[in-house]
mmCIF file of C-alpha atoms in Angstrom:
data_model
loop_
_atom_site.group_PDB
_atom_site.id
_atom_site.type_symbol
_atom_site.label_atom_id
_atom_site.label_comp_id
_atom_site.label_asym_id
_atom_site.label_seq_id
_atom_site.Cartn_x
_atom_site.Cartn_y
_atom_site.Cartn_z
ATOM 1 C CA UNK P 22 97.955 140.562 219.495
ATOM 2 C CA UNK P 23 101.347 141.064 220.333
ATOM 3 C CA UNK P 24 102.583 139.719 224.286
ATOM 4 C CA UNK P 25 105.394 137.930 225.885
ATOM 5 C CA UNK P 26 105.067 135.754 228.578
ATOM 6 C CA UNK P 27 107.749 134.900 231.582
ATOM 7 C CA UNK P 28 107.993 132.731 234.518
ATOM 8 C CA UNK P 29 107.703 134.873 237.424
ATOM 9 C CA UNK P 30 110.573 135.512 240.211
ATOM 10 C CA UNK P 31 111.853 135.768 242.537
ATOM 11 C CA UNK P 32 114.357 132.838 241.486
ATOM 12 C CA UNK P 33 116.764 132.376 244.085
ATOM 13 C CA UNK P 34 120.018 130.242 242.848
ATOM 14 C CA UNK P 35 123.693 129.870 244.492
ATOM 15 C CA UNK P 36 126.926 130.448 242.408
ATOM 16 C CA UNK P 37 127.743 128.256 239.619
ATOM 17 C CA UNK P 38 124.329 127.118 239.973
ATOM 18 C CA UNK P 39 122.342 126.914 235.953
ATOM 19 C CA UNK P 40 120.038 129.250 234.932
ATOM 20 C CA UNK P 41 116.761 128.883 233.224
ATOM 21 C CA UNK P 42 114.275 131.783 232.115
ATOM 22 C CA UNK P 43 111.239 130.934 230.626
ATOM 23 C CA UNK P 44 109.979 133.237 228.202
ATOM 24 C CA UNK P 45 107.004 132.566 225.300
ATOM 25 C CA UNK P 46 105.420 135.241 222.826
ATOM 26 C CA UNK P 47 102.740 135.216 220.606
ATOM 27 C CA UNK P 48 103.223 138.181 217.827
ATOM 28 C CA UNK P 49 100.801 138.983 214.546
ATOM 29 C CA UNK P 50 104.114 139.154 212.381
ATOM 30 C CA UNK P 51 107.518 138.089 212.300
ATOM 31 C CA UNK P 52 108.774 138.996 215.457
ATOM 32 C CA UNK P 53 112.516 139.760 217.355
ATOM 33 C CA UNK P 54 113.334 138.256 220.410
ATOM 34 C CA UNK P 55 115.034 139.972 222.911
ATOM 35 C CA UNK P 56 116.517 139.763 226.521
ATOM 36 C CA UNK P 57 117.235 143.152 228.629
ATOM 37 C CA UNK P 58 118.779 143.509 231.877
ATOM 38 C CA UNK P 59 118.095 145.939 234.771
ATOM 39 C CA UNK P 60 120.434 146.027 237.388
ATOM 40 C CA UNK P 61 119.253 147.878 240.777
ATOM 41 C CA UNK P 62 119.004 152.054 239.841
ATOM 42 C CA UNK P 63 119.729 151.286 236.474
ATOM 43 C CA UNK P 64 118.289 151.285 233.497
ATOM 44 C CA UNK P 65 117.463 148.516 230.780
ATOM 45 C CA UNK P 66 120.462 146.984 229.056
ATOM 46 C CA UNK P 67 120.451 144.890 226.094
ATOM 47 C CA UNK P 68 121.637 141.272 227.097
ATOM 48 C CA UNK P 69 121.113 139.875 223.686
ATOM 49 C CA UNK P 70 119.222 138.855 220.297
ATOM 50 C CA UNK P 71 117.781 136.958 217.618
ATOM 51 C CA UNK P 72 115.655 138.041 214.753
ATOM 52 C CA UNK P 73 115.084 134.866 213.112
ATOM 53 C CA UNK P 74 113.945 131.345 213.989
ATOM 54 C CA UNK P 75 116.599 128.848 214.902
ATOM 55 C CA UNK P 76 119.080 131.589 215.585
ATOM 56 C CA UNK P 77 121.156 131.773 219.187
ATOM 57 C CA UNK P 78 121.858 134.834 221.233
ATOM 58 C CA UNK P 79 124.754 134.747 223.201
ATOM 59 C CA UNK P 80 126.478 137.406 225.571
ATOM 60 C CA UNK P 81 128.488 136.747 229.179
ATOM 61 C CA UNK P 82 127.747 132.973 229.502
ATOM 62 C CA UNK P 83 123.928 133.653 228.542
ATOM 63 C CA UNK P 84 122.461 132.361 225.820
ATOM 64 C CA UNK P 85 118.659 132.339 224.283
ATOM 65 C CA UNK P 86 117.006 130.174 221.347
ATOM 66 C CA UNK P 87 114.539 131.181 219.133
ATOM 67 C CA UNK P 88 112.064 128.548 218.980
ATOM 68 C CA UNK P 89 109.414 129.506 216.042
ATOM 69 C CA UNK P 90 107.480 125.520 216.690
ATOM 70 C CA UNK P 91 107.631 126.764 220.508
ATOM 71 C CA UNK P 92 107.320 130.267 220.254
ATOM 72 C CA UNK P 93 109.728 130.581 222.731
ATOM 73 C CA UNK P 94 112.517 132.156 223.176
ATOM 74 C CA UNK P 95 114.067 130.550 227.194
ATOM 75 C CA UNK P 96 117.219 132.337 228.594
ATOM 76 C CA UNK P 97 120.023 129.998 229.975
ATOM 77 C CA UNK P 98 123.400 130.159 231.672
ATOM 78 C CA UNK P 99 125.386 127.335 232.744
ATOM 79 C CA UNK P 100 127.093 128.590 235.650
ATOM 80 C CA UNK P 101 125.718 131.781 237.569
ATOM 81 C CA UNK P 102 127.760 134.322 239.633
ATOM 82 C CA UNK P 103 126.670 136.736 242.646
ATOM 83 C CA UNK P 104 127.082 139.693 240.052
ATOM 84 C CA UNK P 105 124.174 138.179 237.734
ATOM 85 C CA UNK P 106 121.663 139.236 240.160
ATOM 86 C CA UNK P 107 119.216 142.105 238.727
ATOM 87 C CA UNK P 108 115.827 142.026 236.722
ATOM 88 C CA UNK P 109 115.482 140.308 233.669
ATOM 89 C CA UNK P 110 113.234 140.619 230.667
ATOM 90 C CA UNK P 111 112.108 139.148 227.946
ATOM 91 C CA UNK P 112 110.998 141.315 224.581
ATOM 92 C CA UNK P 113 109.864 141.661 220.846
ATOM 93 C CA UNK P 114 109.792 143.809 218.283
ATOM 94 C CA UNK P 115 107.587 143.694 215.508
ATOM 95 C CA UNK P 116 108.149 145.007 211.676
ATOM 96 C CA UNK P 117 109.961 148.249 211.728
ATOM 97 C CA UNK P 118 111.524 148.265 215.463
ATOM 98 C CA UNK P 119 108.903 151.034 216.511
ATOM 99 C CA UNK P 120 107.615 149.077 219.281
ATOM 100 C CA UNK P 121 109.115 146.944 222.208
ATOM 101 C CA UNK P 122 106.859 144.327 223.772
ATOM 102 C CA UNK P 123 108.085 143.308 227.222
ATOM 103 C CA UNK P 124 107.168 140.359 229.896
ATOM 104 C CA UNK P 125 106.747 141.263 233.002
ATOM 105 C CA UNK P 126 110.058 140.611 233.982
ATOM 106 C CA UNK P 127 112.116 138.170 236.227
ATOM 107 C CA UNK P 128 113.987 139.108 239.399
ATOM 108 C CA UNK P 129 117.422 136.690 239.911
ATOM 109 C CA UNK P 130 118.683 136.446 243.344
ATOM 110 C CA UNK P 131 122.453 134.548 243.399
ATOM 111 C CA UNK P 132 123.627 133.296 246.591
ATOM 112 C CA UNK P 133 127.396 133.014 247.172
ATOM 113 C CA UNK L 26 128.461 160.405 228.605
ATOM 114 C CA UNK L 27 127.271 159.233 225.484
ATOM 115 C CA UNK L 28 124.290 157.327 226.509
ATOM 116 C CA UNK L 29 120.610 157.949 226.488
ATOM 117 C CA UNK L 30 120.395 161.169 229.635
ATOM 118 C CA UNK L 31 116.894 160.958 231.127
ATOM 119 C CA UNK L 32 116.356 164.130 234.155
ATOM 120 C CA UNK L 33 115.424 164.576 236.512
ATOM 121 C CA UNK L 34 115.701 160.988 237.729
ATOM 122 C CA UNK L 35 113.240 161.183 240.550
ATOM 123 C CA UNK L 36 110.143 163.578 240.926
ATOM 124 C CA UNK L 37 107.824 164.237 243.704
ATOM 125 C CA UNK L 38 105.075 165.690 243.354
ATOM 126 C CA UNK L 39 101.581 166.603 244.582
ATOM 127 C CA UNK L 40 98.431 165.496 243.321
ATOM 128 C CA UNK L 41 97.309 167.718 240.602
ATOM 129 C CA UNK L 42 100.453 169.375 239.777
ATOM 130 C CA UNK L 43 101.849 169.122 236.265
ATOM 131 C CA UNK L 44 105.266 167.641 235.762
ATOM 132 C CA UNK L 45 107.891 167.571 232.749
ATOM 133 C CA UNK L 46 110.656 164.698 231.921
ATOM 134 C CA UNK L 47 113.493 165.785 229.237
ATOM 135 C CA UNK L 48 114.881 163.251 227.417
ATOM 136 C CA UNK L 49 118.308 163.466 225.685
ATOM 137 C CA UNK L 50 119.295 160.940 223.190
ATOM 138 C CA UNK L 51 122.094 159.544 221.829
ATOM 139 C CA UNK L 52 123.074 161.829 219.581
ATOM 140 C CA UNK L 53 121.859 161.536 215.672
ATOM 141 C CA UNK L 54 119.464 158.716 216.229
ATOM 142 C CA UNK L 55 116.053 159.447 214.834
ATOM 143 C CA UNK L 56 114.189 157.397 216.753
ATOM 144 C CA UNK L 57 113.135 158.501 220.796
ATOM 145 C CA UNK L 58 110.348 155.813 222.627
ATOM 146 C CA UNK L 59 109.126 156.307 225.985
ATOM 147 C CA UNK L 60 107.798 153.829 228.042
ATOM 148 C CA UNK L 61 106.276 153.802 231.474
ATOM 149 C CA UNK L 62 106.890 151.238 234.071
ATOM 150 C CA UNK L 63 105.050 150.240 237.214
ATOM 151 C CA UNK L 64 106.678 148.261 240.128
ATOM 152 C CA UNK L 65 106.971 144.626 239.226
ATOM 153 C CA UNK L 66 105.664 145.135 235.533
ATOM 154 C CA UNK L 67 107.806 145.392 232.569
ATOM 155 C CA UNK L 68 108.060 148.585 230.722
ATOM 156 C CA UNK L 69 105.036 149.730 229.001
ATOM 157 C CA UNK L 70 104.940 151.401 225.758
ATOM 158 C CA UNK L 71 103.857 154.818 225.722
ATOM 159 C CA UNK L 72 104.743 157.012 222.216
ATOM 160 C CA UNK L 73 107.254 156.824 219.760
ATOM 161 C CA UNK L 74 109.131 159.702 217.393
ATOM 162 C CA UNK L 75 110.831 159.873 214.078
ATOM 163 C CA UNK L 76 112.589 162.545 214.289
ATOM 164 C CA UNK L 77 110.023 165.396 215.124
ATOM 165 C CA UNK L 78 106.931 163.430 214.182
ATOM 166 C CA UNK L 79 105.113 161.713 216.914
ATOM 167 C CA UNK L 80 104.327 158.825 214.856
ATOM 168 C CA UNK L 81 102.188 156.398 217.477
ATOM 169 C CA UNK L 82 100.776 156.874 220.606
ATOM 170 C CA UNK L 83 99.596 153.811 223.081
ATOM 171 C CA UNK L 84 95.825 154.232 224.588
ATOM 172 C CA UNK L 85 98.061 154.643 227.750
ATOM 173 C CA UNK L 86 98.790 158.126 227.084
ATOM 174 C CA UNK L 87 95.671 160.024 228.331
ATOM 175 C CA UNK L 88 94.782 163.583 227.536
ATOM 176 C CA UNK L 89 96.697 164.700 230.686
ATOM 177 C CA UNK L 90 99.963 163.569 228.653
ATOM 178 C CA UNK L 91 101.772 165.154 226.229
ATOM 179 C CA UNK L 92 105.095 164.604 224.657
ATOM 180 C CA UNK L 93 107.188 166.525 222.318
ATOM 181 C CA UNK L 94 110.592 166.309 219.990
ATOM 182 C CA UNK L 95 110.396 169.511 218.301
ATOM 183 C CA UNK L 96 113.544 169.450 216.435
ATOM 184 C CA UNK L 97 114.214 166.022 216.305
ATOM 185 C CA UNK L 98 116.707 166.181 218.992
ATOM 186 C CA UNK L 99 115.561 166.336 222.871
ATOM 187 C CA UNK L 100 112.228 164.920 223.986
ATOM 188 C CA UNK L 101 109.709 166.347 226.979
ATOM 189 C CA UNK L 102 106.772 164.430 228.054
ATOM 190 C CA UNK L 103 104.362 166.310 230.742
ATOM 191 C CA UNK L 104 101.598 165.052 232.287
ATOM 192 C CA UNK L 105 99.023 167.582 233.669
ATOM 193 C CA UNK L 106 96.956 167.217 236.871
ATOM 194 C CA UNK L 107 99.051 164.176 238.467
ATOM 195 C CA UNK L 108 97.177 161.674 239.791
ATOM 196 C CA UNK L 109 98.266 158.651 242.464
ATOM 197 C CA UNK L 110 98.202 156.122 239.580
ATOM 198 C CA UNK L 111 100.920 157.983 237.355
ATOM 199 C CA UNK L 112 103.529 157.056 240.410
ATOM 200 C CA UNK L 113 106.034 155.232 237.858
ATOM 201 C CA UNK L 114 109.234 155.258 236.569
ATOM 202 C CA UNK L 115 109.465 156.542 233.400
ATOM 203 C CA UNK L 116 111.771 155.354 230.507
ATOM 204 C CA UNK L 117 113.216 156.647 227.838
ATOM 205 C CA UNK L 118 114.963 155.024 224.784
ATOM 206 C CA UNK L 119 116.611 155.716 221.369
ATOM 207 C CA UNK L 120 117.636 154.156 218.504
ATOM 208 C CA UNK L 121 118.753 154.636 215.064
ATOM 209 C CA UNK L 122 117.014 154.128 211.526
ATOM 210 C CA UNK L 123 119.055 151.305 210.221
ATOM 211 C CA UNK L 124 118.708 148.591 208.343
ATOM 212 C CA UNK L 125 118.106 145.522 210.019
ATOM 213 C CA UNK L 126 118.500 147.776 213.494
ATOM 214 C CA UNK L 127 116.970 145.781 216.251
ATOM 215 C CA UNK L 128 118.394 147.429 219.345
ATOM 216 C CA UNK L 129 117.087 150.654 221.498
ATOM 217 C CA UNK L 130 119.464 151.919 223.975
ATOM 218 C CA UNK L 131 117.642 152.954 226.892
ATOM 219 C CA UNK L 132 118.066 155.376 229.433
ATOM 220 C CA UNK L 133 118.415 155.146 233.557
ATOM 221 C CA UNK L 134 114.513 156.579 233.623
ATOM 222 C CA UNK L 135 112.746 159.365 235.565
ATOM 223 C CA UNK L 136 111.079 158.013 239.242
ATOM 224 C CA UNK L 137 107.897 159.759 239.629
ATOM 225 C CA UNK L 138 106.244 159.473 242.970
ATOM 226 C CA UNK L 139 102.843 161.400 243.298
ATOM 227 C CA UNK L 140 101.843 162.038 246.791
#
């Protein structure tokens, strides 16, 4: 079937500290990787993409790989600020985009 | 506000009353999701529309739930006889029928709380 997997929280960092969010999948097709962002009373924002193996999603500092040997798909910043604190999830999208597969999301607490 | 517009965005309700989300959105895409999401889960998929045709429905969505686009535009999703375990924050999302789209825009969600 079709699930994504992703290191559970709370991760607790200080400013300018790196950032590393595991995420893995296993999908029956050809899958889309995605990362969303849910701030507190807000709802899911799209952080960024890729939708094929080898390519790098990038948006404010974060980036994500799409691993196809791995199947993973790990969200990274170098350099995290107090403002980067919310829920974070990992998703996929099979075929025609009908469907959203989501981890069970990641809680980041930044420290000033 | 050109966004997806979920109301009302928190319900409470007794056990065994029926309750109704609307869902607005963004204008002139054809595709609406909803999703349900439980504290400390990620969202959950529930049904999916093109347009006015409820094209897939998860095993999640019990007989006690119903949803609706009836002309393609706004979306309602009731759920009869509320039970404890429907206490969830429900999400809508949209998107449009593109090629190579890969993005749904989602709303802020409806809080339901059944007491």
């Amino acid at each position: 079937g079709n699930s994504v997997t992703q290191m559970e929280g709370p991760v607790t960092l200080s400013e300018e500290a790196f950032l590393t969010i595991n995420c893995t999948y296993t999908a029956t097709g050809y899958p889309s990787l995605f990362w969303y962002v849910q701030y507190p009373g807000e709802g899911l924002q799209l952080l960024l993409k890729a939708t094929k193996a080898d390519d790098k999603g990038s948006n404010k500092g974060f980036e994500a790989t799409y691993r196809k040997e791995t199947t993973s798909f790990h969200l990274e910043k170098g350099s995290v600020q107090v403002s980067d604190s919310a829920v974070y999830f990992c998703a996929l999208s099979i075929y025609n985009f009908n469907k959203f597969y989501f981890g069970s999301g990641t809680k980041l607490n930044v420290k000033p | 506000d050109t966004g997806v517009s979920q109301n009302p965005r928190h319900k409470i309700t007794k056990r065994g009353q029926n309750v109704t989300f609307r869902c607005d959105p963004i204008s002139e895409h054809n595709r609406l999701y909803w999703y349900r999401q439980t504290l400390g889960q990620g969202p959950e998929f529930l049904t999916y529309f093109q347009n006015e045709a409820q094209l897939e429905k998860s095993r999640l969505l019990s007989d006690r739930f119903s949803a609706e686009r009836p002309k393609g535009s706004f979306s309602t999703l009731e759920i009869q006889r509320t039970e404890q375990g429907d206490s969830a924050m429900y999400l809508c999302a949209s998107s449009p029928t593109l090629a190579g789209n890969t993005e749904a825009f989602f709303g802020q969600g409806t809080r339901l709380t059944v007491v």
